[in-house]
Coordinates of C-alpha atoms in Angstrom, one line a residue:
Chain U
X1 CA 18.0 -210.8 -5.0
X2 CA 15.1 -212.9 -6.7
X3 CA 15.9 -215.9 -4.8
X4 CA 16.1 -213.6 -1.1
X5 CA 12.7 -212.3 -1.7
X6 CA 11.4 -216.1 -2.2
X7 CA 13.6 -216.4 1.3
X8 CA 11.8 -214.5 3.0
X9 CA 8.5 -215.6 1.7
X10 CA 9.0 -219.0 3.1
X11 CA 10.6 -217.3 6.6
X12 CA 7.3 -216.0 7.2
X13 CA 5.2 -219.2 6.0
X14 CA 7.3 -220.7 8.5
X15 CA 6.9 -218.2 11.5
X16 CA 3.1 -217.8 10.6
X17 CA 2.9 -221.6 10.6
X18 CA 4.0 -221.6 14.5
X19 CA 2.3 -218.4 15.4
X20 CA -1.6 -220.1 14.1
X21 CA -0.1 -223.3 15.5
X22 CA -3.2 -223.1 18.4
X23 CA -5.6 -222.1 16.0
X24 CA -4.9 -225.3 13.5
X25 CA -5.4 -227.0 16.8
X26 CA -8.6 -226.2 17.3
X27 CA -9.4 -227.2 13.7
X28 CA -7.6 -230.3 14.3
X29 CA -9.4 -231.2 17.7
X30 CA -13.3 -230.3 16.1
X31 CA -12.6 -233.0 13.4
X32 CA -11.2 -236.0 15.6
X33 CA -14.0 -238.3 16.5
X34 CA -14.7 -239.2 19.6
X35 CA -13.6 -236.4 21.9
X36 CA -10.7 -238.3 24.0
X37 CA -8.7 -236.2 25.7
X38 CA -6.1 -238.8 25.1
X39 CA -3.2 -238.7 22.1
X40 CA -5.2 -236.9 20.1
X41 CA -3.6 -237.6 16.0
X42 CA -1.3 -234.4 15.1
X43 CA -3.6 -234.6 11.8
X44 CA -7.3 -234.8 11.5
X45 CA -6.8 -238.1 9.1
X46 CA -10.0 -240.4 10.3
X47 CA -12.3 -236.9 10.2
X48 CA -15.9 -236.6 11.6
X49 CA -18.2 -234.5 12.6
X50 CA -19.6 -235.7 15.8
X51 CA -18.0 -232.7 17.8
X52 CA -20.3 -229.8 15.4
X53 CA -23.5 -232.0 16.1
X54 CA -22.8 -232.0 19.8
X55 CA -22.1 -228.0 20.1
X56 CA -25.0 -227.1 17.4
X57 CA -26.9 -229.7 19.1
X58 CA -25.8 -227.5 23.1
X59 CA -24.7 -224.4 21.4
X60 CA -27.2 -223.5 19.0
X61 CA -29.1 -221.2 20.7
X62 CA -26.3 -219.6 22.1
X63 CA -24.9 -218.6 18.8
X64 CA -28.5 -217.4 17.9
X65 CA -28.4 -215.3 21.0
X66 CA -24.6 -214.4 20.3
X67 CA -26.1 -213.1 16.6
X68 CA -28.9 -211.1 17.8
X69 CA -27.1 -208.8 20.1
X70 CA -24.3 -208.5 18.0
X71 CA -26.8 -207.3 15.5
X72 CA -28.4 -205.3 17.7
X73 CA -25.5 -203.0 19.2
X74 CA -24.1 -202.5 15.0
X75 CA -27.4 -200.8 14.4
X76 CA -27.7 -199.4 17.8
X77 CA -23.7 -198.3 18.2
X78 CA -24.3 -196.8 14.2
X79 CA -27.3 -194.6 15.1
X80 CA -25.4 -193.4 18.3
X81 CA -22.2 -193.4 16.7
X82 CA -22.9 -191.9 13.4
X83 CA -24.3 -188.3 14.2
X84 CA -22.3 -187.4 16.6
X85 CA -19.0 -188.5 14.4
X86 CA -20.9 -185.7 11.9
X87 CA -21.4 -183.3 14.9
X88 CA -18.1 -183.6 16.4
X89 CA -15.8 -183.3 12.6
X90 CA -18.1 -180.4 11.0
X91 CA -20.5 -178.1 13.7
X92 CA -18.6 -176.1 15.5
X93 CA -20.3 -177.5 19.4
X94 CA -19.0 -175.5 22.0
X95 CA -17.7 -178.6 24.5
X96 CA -17.3 -180.7 21.6
X97 CA -13.5 -181.1 22.6
X98 CA -14.9 -182.0 25.9
X99 CA -17.1 -185.1 24.3
X100 CA -13.8 -185.9 22.4
X101 CA -12.0 -186.2 25.2
X102 CA -14.8 -188.2 27.4
X103 CA -14.4 -190.8 24.4
X104 CA -10.6 -190.8 24.9
X105 CA -11.2 -191.3 28.8
X106 CA -13.8 -194.2 28.7
X107 CA -11.7 -196.6 27.0
X108 CA -9.4 -196.4 30.5
X109 CA -12.4 -197.3 32.2
X110 CA -11.9 -201.6 32.8
X111 CA -15.0 -202.9 32.3
X112 CA -15.1 -204.8 34.9
X113 CA -16.0 -201.3 36.7
X114 CA -18.7 -200.5 34.3
X115 CA -20.2 -204.6 35.1
X116 CA -19.9 -203.9 38.6
X117 CA -22.2 -200.6 38.5
X118 CA -24.5 -201.9 35.9
X119 CA -25.7 -205.5 37.9
X120 CA -27.3 -203.4 40.6
X121 CA -28.9 -200.4 38.4
X122 CA -29.7 -203.5 35.8
X123 CA -31.6 -205.2 38.6
X124 CA -33.5 -202.6 39.3
X125 CA -34.7 -201.9 36.4
X126 CA -34.8 -205.8 35.0
X127 CA -32.4 -205.9 32.1
X128 CA -30.8 -208.6 33.4
X129 CA -30.7 -211.9 31.7
X130 CA -31.9 -209.5 29.0
X131 CA -30.7 -208.8 25.0
X132 CA -31.7 -205.5 25.0
X133 CA -29.5 -205.5 28.7
X134 CA -26.9 -207.4 26.8
X135 CA -26.9 -204.8 23.3
X136 CA -27.0 -202.0 25.9
X137 CA -23.6 -202.9 28.0
X138 CA -21.3 -204.6 25.0
X139 CA -22.3 -200.5 22.6
X140 CA -19.6 -199.5 25.3
X141 CA -16.5 -201.2 22.8
X142 CA -18.5 -200.3 19.5
X143 CA -19.8 -196.8 20.3
X144 CA -16.5 -194.8 21.4
X145 CA -14.5 -196.8 18.5
X146 CA -17.3 -195.4 16.0
X147 CA -17.4 -192.0 16.7
X148 CA -13.7 -192.3 16.1
X149 CA -13.2 -194.1 13.1
X150 CA -15.7 -192.6 11.5
X151 CA -15.2 -188.4 12.3
X152 CA -11.6 -188.9 11.1
X153 CA -13.4 -190.2 8.3
X154 CA -16.2 -187.3 8.1
X155 CA -13.3 -185.3 8.4
X156 CA -12.4 -185.8 4.7
X157 CA -16.1 -184.7 3.3
X158 CA -15.6 -181.1 2.0
X159 CA -17.8 -179.0 3.6
X160 CA -18.4 -177.7 -0.2
X161 CA -20.6 -180.6 -0.6
X162 CA -22.9 -180.1 2.5
X163 CA -23.1 -176.4 1.8
X164 CA -24.3 -177.4 -1.6
X165 CA -26.8 -179.3 -0.7
X166 CA -28.1 -177.1 2.1
X167 CA -27.9 -174.0 -0.5
X168 CA -30.6 -176.4 -2.5
X169 CA -32.5 -176.3 0.2
X170 CA -32.2 -179.9 2.5
X171 CA -32.0 -179.0 6.3
X172 CA -29.0 -180.3 8.3
X173 CA -30.9 -183.9 9.2
X174 CA -31.5 -184.7 5.3
X175 CA -27.8 -182.6 4.0
X176 CA -26.8 -185.9 6.9
X177 CA -29.1 -188.7 5.9
X178 CA -28.4 -188.2 2.2
X179 CA -25.3 -186.6 1.0
X180 CA -22.7 -187.2 4.3
X181 CA -23.8 -190.7 5.4
X182 CA -23.7 -192.4 1.6
X183 CA -20.5 -190.5 1.2
X184 CA -18.8 -192.6 4.5
X185 CA -20.1 -195.5 3.5
X186 CA -16.7 -197.1 3.8
X187 CA -16.1 -195.7 7.0
X188 CA -19.4 -197.1 8.7
X189 CA -19.0 -200.6 7.6
X190 CA -15.3 -200.6 9.1
X191 CA -17.2 -199.7 12.2
X192 CA -20.4 -201.4 11.6
X193 CA -17.7 -204.5 11.5
X194 CA -15.3 -204.1 14.4
X195 CA -18.7 -203.2 16.4
X196 CA -19.8 -206.5 15.7
X197 CA -16.9 -208.0 16.3
X198 CA -16.1 -206.3 19.8
X199 CA -19.9 -207.3 20.3
X200 CA -19.3 -211.3 19.2
X201 CA -16.6 -211.7 21.5
X202 CA -17.6 -210.2 24.8
X203 CA -17.0 -212.3 27.3
X204 CA -17.2 -210.0 30.8
X205 CA -21.1 -208.3 30.2
X206 CA -22.1 -211.9 29.1
X207 CA -19.9 -213.1 32.3
X208 CA -21.5 -211.1 35.0
X209 CA -24.9 -209.9 33.0
X210 CA -26.6 -212.9 32.5
X211 CA -27.2 -216.5 34.6
X212 CA -30.2 -217.7 32.7
X213 CA -29.8 -220.5 29.9
X214 CA -32.6 -218.6 28.0
X215 CA -30.3 -215.3 26.9
X216 CA -26.4 -217.1 27.4
X217 CA -23.7 -215.4 24.3
X218 CA -22.0 -218.4 23.0
X219 CA -18.6 -216.8 24.8
X220 CA -20.2 -217.9 28.1
X221 CA -21.4 -220.8 26.6
X222 CA -18.0 -222.0 25.8
X223 CA -16.9 -220.6 29.5
X224 CA -19.2 -223.1 30.7
X225 CA -17.7 -225.4 28.7
X226 CA -14.7 -225.7 30.2
X227 CA -15.8 -224.8 33.7
X228 CA -17.4 -228.0 34.1
X229 CA -15.1 -231.8 33.7
X230 CA -14.0 -231.0 30.1
X231 CA -14.8 -235.4 28.5
X232 CA -15.4 -234.5 25.4
X233 CA -12.9 -231.8 23.5
X234 CA -13.9 -231.7 20.2
X235 CA -17.5 -230.6 21.2
X236 CA -15.3 -227.9 23.0
X237 CA -13.3 -226.8 20.1
X238 CA -15.4 -226.8 17.6
X239 CA -17.1 -224.8 18.9
X240 CA -14.8 -222.4 19.5
X241 CA -14.0 -222.5 16.0
X242 CA -18.1 -221.8 15.0
X243 CA -17.5 -218.8 17.6
X244 CA -14.7 -218.0 15.6
X245 CA -16.3 -217.4 12.5
X246 CA -17.0 -213.4 12.2
X247 CA -13.3 -213.5 12.5
X248 CA -12.7 -215.5 9.2
X249 CA -15.3 -214.2 7.1
X250 CA -14.6 -210.6 8.1
X251 CA -10.6 -211.8 7.6
X252 CA -11.2 -213.4 4.4
X253 CA -14.0 -210.8 2.7
X254 CA -13.5 -207.5 4.4
X255 CA -10.0 -207.7 4.5
X256 CA -9.2 -203.9 3.7
X257 CA -11.8 -202.6 6.2
X258 CA -10.1 -204.5 9.0
X259 CA -6.5 -203.1 7.7
X260 CA -8.3 -199.7 7.7
X261 CA -10.0 -200.8 11.4
X262 CA -6.8 -201.7 12.9
X263 CA -5.3 -198.7 12.2
X264 CA -7.4 -196.3 12.4
X265 CA -8.7 -197.3 15.9
X266 CA -4.8 -197.2 17.2
X267 CA -3.2 -194.2 16.4
X268 CA -4.8 -192.3 12.8
Chain B
X1 CA -6.4 -191.2 17.4
X2 CA -6.1 -188.9 20.1
X3 CA -3.7 -186.3 18.1
X4 CA -6.8 -186.3 15.2
X5 CA -9.3 -185.9 18.2
X6 CA -7.7 -183.0 20.1
X7 CA -5.4 -181.5 17.9
X8 CA -7.8 -181.1 14.4
X9 CA -8.3 -177.7 13.3
X10 CA -11.9 -176.4 12.3
X11 CA -12.0 -176.6 8.7
X12 CA -11.8 -174.1 7.1
X13 CA -14.2 -171.7 5.5
X14 CA -17.2 -172.7 7.5
X15 CA -20.0 -169.5 7.4
X16 CA -22.0 -169.0 10.4
X17 CA -26.0 -168.2 9.5
X18 CA -27.2 -165.3 9.9
X19 CA -28.7 -165.0 13.3
X20 CA -32.4 -165.5 13.5
X21 CA -32.0 -169.3 11.3
X22 CA -29.1 -169.8 13.5
X23 CA -30.2 -170.7 17.2
X24 CA -32.4 -172.7 15.0
X25 CA -29.0 -174.4 13.5
X26 CA -26.9 -174.5 16.7
X27 CA -30.3 -176.5 18.4
X28 CA -30.3 -179.6 15.7
X29 CA -26.6 -179.5 15.4
X30 CA -26.8 -180.0 19.2
X31 CA -29.0 -182.5 18.9
X32 CA -26.3 -184.6 17.0
X33 CA -24.6 -184.9 19.8
X34 CA -27.1 -185.9 22.5
X35 CA -27.4 -189.6 22.3
X36 CA -23.6 -190.1 22.3
X37 CA -23.1 -187.8 25.1
X38 CA -26.2 -189.4 26.8
X39 CA -24.7 -193.2 26.4
X40 CA -21.7 -192.0 27.9
X41 CA -23.3 -191.0 31.1
X42 CA -24.7 -193.5 31.0
X43 CA -22.5 -196.5 30.3
X44 CA -19.2 -195.2 31.3
X45 CA -19.5 -191.9 33.4
X46 CA -22.1 -193.4 36.2
X47 CA -20.6 -196.5 36.7
X48 CA -17.4 -194.7 37.5
X49 CA -19.7 -192.6 39.8
X50 CA -21.4 -195.1 40.7
X51 CA -18.0 -197.7 41.9
X52 CA -16.9 -194.6 44.1
X53 CA -20.4 -194.5 45.7
X54 CA -20.1 -198.2 46.4
X55 CA -16.9 -199.1 47.5
X56 CA -17.8 -196.8 50.9
X57 CA -20.8 -199.1 51.3
X58 CA -21.2 -202.2 52.3
X59 CA -22.9 -203.6 49.5
X60 CA -23.8 -206.8 49.4
X61 CA -26.5 -209.3 48.0
X62 CA -28.9 -208.1 51.1
X63 CA -28.5 -205.1 49.4
X64 CA -30.8 -206.2 46.2
X65 CA -33.5 -207.1 48.7
X66 CA -33.5 -204.3 51.4
X67 CA -32.9 -202.1 49.2
X68 CA -30.2 -200.5 52.2
X69 CA -26.3 -200.0 51.3
X70 CA -24.9 -198.5 54.7
X71 CA -22.1 -196.4 54.8
X72 CA -18.6 -197.9 56.0
X73 CA -15.8 -195.4 55.5
X74 CA -13.1 -196.6 54.4
X75 CA -13.8 -200.1 55.4
X76 CA -14.0 -201.9 52.2
X77 CA -10.5 -200.7 51.4
X78 CA -8.4 -202.0 54.4
X79 CA -9.9 -204.8 53.8
X80 CA -9.4 -205.6 50.4
X81 CA -6.3 -203.7 49.8
X82 CA -5.1 -205.2 53.1
X83 CA -5.6 -208.7 52.2
X84 CA -2.4 -211.0 51.0
X85 CA -4.7 -211.6 47.7
X86 CA -4.6 -207.7 47.4
X87 CA -0.7 -208.0 47.4
X88 CA -0.3 -211.2 45.5
X89 CA -2.4 -209.5 42.6
X90 CA -0.7 -206.2 42.7
X91 CA 2.4 -207.6 42.1
X92 CA 1.1 -210.4 39.6
X93 CA -0.9 -207.1 37.7
X94 CA 2.7 -205.0 37.5
X95 CA 4.0 -209.0 35.8
X96 CA 1.1 -210.0 34.1
X97 CA 1.2 -206.2 32.4
X98 CA 4.8 -205.6 31.6
X99 CA 5.6 -208.9 30.7
X100 CA 2.7 -209.2 28.6
X101 CA 3.7 -205.6 26.3
X102 CA 7.7 -206.8 26.8
X103 CA 6.7 -210.0 24.7
X104 CA 4.1 -208.8 22.1
X105 CA 6.5 -205.5 21.2
X106 CA 9.4 -207.3 20.7
X107 CA 8.1 -209.3 18.8
X108 CA 5.8 -207.6 17.2
X109 CA 8.0 -205.4 15.9
X110 CA 10.9 -208.0 14.5
X111 CA 7.9 -209.5 12.3
X112 CA 6.7 -205.5 11.5
X113 CA 10.4 -205.5 10.1
X114 CA 10.3 -208.2 8.4
X115 CA 6.9 -207.6 6.8
X116 CA 8.4 -204.3 5.7
X117 CA 10.7 -206.3 3.1
X118 CA 8.7 -206.3 0.2
X119 CA 8.3 -210.6 -0.8
X120 CA 6.1 -212.6 -2.6
X121 CA 3.0 -213.1 -0.2
X122 CA 3.7 -210.9 2.1
X123 CA 0.6 -209.3 2.2
X124 CA -1.4 -212.5 2.5
X125 CA 0.9 -213.6 5.4
X126 CA 0.8 -210.2 7.4
X127 CA -2.9 -210.8 6.9
X128 CA -3.1 -214.0 8.5
X129 CA -1.3 -212.4 11.3
X130 CA -4.5 -210.7 12.6
X131 CA -6.3 -214.1 13.0
X132 CA -5.3 -214.4 17.1
X133 CA -6.2 -210.4 17.6
X134 CA -9.8 -211.1 15.8
X135 CA -11.1 -214.2 17.0
X136 CA -13.0 -213.9 20.3
X137 CA -10.7 -213.8 23.6
X138 CA -12.2 -216.7 25.8
X139 CA -11.7 -219.0 22.4
X140 CA -8.3 -218.3 22.3
X141 CA -8.6 -218.8 26.1
X142 CA -10.2 -222.5 25.6
X143 CA -7.9 -223.5 22.7
X144 CA -4.7 -222.9 24.7
X145 CA -6.2 -224.4 28.1
X146 CA -6.1 -227.4 25.9
X147 CA -2.8 -226.9 24.2
X148 CA -1.2 -226.5 27.7
X149 CA -3.4 -228.9 29.4
X150 CA -0.6 -231.3 31.7
X151 CA -1.0 -234.8 30.5
X152 CA -2.8 -234.7 26.8
X153 CA -2.1 -231.0 26.0
X154 CA 0.0 -230.8 22.5
X155 CA 2.7 -228.3 24.0
X156 CA 3.4 -231.3 27.0
X157 CA 3.2 -234.1 23.8
X158 CA 5.8 -232.2 21.8
X159 CA 8.1 -231.6 25.0
X160 CA 8.1 -235.2 26.1
X161 CA 8.6 -236.3 22.3
X162 CA 11.6 -234.5 22.1
X163 CA 12.8 -234.8 25.6
X164 CA 13.0 -231.5 26.4
X165 CA 11.3 -231.1 29.6
X166 CA 9.1 -234.0 31.6
X167 CA 5.2 -232.9 31.2
X168 CA 4.7 -229.5 33.4
X169 CA 2.2 -228.6 34.8
X170 CA 2.1 -225.1 32.7
X171 CA -1.3 -224.2 34.7
X172 CA -2.1 -225.9 37.4
X173 CA 2.1 -225.4 39.0
X174 CA 2.6 -221.7 41.5
X175 CA 5.0 -220.9 39.6
X176 CA 4.5 -221.7 35.6
X177 CA 1.0 -220.7 36.0
X178 CA 1.9 -216.9 35.5
X179 CA 3.9 -217.5 33.1
X180 CA 1.8 -219.7 30.2
X181 CA -0.7 -217.3 31.3
X182 CA 1.7 -214.3 30.1
X183 CA 2.7 -216.1 27.4
X184 CA -0.9 -216.7 25.9
X185 CA -1.4 -213.0 26.2
X186 CA 1.7 -212.2 24.6
X187 CA 0.6 -214.3 21.4
X188 CA -3.2 -212.6 21.6
X189 CA -1.1 -209.2 21.6
X190 CA 1.3 -209.2 18.8
X191 CA -0.9 -209.2 16.1
X192 CA -2.0 -205.6 16.8
X193 CA 1.8 -204.6 17.6
X194 CA 3.2 -206.0 14.4
X195 CA 0.3 -204.0 12.5
X196 CA 0.7 -200.7 14.0
X197 CA 4.1 -200.4 14.0
X198 CA 3.9 -201.9 10.1
X199 CA 2.0 -198.6 9.7
X200 CA 5.1 -196.0 11.4
X201 CA 7.9 -198.5 9.3
X202 CA 5.4 -197.4 6.3
X203 CA 5.5 -193.8 7.1
X204 CA 9.1 -193.5 7.0
X205 CA 10.6 -192.2 3.6
X206 CA 12.9 -194.7 1.7
X207 CA 15.0 -192.0 0.1
X208 CA 16.3 -191.5 3.6
X209 CA 17.2 -195.4 3.9
X210 CA 19.0 -194.7 0.2
X211 CA 20.7 -191.5 2.0
X212 CA 21.9 -193.7 4.8
X213 CA 23.1 -196.1 2.4
X214 CA 25.3 -193.5 0.6
X215 CA 27.0 -192.9 3.5
X216 CA 27.5 -196.1 4.3
X217 CA 24.7 -196.9 6.8
X218 CA 22.5 -200.2 6.4
X219 CA 21.0 -203.1 8.4
X220 CA 21.9 -202.7 12.2
X221 CA 23.2 -198.9 11.6
X222 CA 20.0 -198.0 9.4
X223 CA 17.7 -199.3 11.8
X224 CA 19.0 -197.2 15.1
X225 CA 19.8 -194.1 13.3
X226 CA 16.7 -193.7 10.8
X227 CA 13.8 -196.9 11.9
X228 CA 13.9 -196.2 15.7
X229 CA 14.5 -192.4 16.3
X230 CA 12.0 -192.1 13.2
X231 CA 9.3 -194.4 15.1
X232 CA 9.5 -193.4 18.0
X233 CA 6.0 -191.6 18.9
X234 CA 4.1 -194.8 17.1
X235 CA 6.0 -196.8 19.3
X236 CA 5.0 -194.2 22.6
X237 CA 1.3 -194.7 21.4
X238 CA 1.9 -198.8 21.1
X239 CA 2.7 -198.9 24.4
X240 CA 0.7 -196.8 26.3
X241 CA -2.5 -198.7 24.7
X242 CA -1.0 -202.1 25.7
X243 CA -0.5 -200.7 29.5
X244 CA -4.0 -199.5 29.2
X245 CA -5.4 -202.6 27.8
X246 CA -3.1 -205.1 29.7
X247 CA -4.2 -203.6 33.0
X248 CA -7.8 -204.8 32.5
X249 CA -7.7 -208.2 30.7
X250 CA -10.2 -211.0 32.3
X251 CA -10.9 -213.0 29.6
X252 CA -7.4 -214.9 28.9
X253 CA -6.9 -215.3 32.5
X254 CA -10.2 -216.9 33.8
X255 CA -10.0 -219.1 31.0
X256 CA -7.1 -220.1 31.6
X257 CA -6.4 -220.4 35.3
X258 CA -9.5 -218.6 36.8
X259 CA -6.8 -217.0 39.1
X260 CA -5.6 -219.9 40.4
X261 CA -3.9 -222.1 41.2
X262 CA -3.7 -220.5 45.2
X263 CA -4.1 -217.4 43.2
X264 CA -0.6 -217.3 41.2
X265 CA -2.9 -215.8 38.5
X266 CA -4.6 -213.2 40.3
X267 CA -4.5 -209.9 38.9
X268 CA -6.5 -206.8 40.4
X269 CA -8.7 -207.2 37.5
X270 CA -9.7 -210.4 38.0
X271 CA -9.6 -209.9 42.2
X272 CA -12.0 -207.5 41.4
X273 CA -14.5 -209.7 40.0
X274 CA -14.2 -212.7 42.4
X275 CA -15.0 -210.0 44.9
X276 CA -18.0 -208.8 43.3
X277 CA -19.4 -211.5 41.4
X278 CA -18.6 -214.5 43.5
X279 CA -18.4 -213.7 46.7
X280 CA -21.0 -210.8 46.4
X281 CA -19.6 -208.3 48.0
X282 CA -20.0 -204.9 45.1
X283 CA -18.5 -202.6 47.8
X284 CA -14.8 -204.8 48.3
X285 CA -15.4 -205.7 44.2
X286 CA -15.8 -201.9 43.7
X287 CA -12.8 -200.7 45.5
X288 CA -10.5 -203.2 44.1
X289 CA -11.9 -201.5 40.8
X290 CA -11.0 -198.0 41.5
X291 CA -7.8 -199.1 42.3
X292 CA -7.2 -200.1 38.6
X293 CA -9.0 -197.1 37.3
X294 CA -6.9 -194.8 38.8
X295 CA -4.3 -196.9 37.5
X296 CA -6.0 -197.0 34.0
X297 CA -5.8 -192.9 34.9
X298 CA -2.3 -192.3 35.5
X299 CA -1.0 -194.2 32.3
X300 CA -3.8 -192.5 29.9
X301 CA -2.2 -189.3 31.3
X302 CA 0.9 -190.5 29.9
X303 CA -1.2 -191.9 26.6
X304 CA -2.2 -188.0 25.8
X305 CA 1.4 -186.6 26.6
X306 CA 2.8 -189.4 24.3
X307 CA 0.0 -188.5 20.9
X308 CA 0.4 -184.9 21.7
X309 CA 4.3 -185.1 21.0
X310 CA 3.7 -187.6 18.3
X311 CA 1.8 -184.9 16.4
X312 CA 4.6 -182.4 17.9
X313 CA 7.3 -184.4 16.0

């Protein structure tokens, strides 16, 4: 029995090795000197950080843009989603089911359709090539997701806790801010982390709603790298590694929130 | 998520307040919901409505200068849907979706069953598996583009070294490009399928397997008579969600092939993008986008039915 268990571990490591080869290859190429495309060694024996120097030099600004837009989207999404999630979980409001139905249907709307309409609206409003414009558009992924996740969690908070605060004289807003929000901390963190990842990884809105260098997320920077003739793959892969850092941090630091979000967002 | 969304009962014991305080209370309660409703209307409702309108208008670059978008009836539809590219894109969308889902699901299910056995480091390995799903899609596109490169890509070097094949042009040959794009999309979808199906497996009580083992049903028979029937509701959700997400995939295809070579990997989503943002014919782009909405909507109905059934069972 024990031997079989370790046999599974070996099989698991092999499976993971095959599945994660592209991730390994990205790191390997990013550490190769020169960046020539011909015959990259299978192991980064001669480690060089030139690729990273080039990447930071050319894409550093885009990374900062991505960071600002992603953080902005987290704040905005939670500000909009948390009260809505509370209302949907605990208040009896006419039409609440229609709001939920709308959230579900919104997941079926292709991003390109949203971008198509936003482009002309943004053009009229002067929101093209702007950080607020990107934050608003990128929140299309985070807000519905955050409402669903946080609502499912808030549904589990006993109403009696809120009622107790209310009898002590707290208004609905104070009860929400000082009782419900702190109790929902884990759900809010999960929603926030995923909103960050969604926005950080956004490519479609970056591609369609920005045209200038001033406001350019790193996903678009990477796309433009590979769109032109590539002569320095180590810089491209270094950018790819840098753009993957949030995902890796999330996996290492916030493991249990990720698990909650994956299952929570899909079927639970 | 849908089952809770649509079918959750009200928490018991919510007391109604006396009348005077009630209307003010009601107003406050509604205010909690207002920002989200406004946002949904502006960023989902408006774009869908606007796309329907745009699809009947000649909406081009000129519109941005003159502000005029003349009505053209069904002209955009006859032009966009009548083109040879559309037929190709429609077929590709079906092939891409069916191929991706089939691959993701079968491998995802196999891995879920594999990780369902308890073994040392199983949890760690399972969470590492999530990585392809968490990194930005365009990053995956860039990495795979380099791996699949005809002359210097890792795959062809491997195939060359083992003598299996002679440097196929994965992304440059019209016969291989769609297959290559599907393989990459399968790779991206595996973690999601594994995670959800693994969650479904966890919910099947162990006693059922123990009872079945007493009756002599183990291994494949246990899978057929216990695992599969009990997993079916989750399977329904995974498949329909998979379709809804795969139909609109854009990042991967643009990053790998940009729809080429010779439209070999053009799908409805990429065609809509090309029409709107490269040919600046937003009317035609909207027409193709609306076809995409209709397809998604058809599956949305399926999705709602599947999740409803998942709760009933």
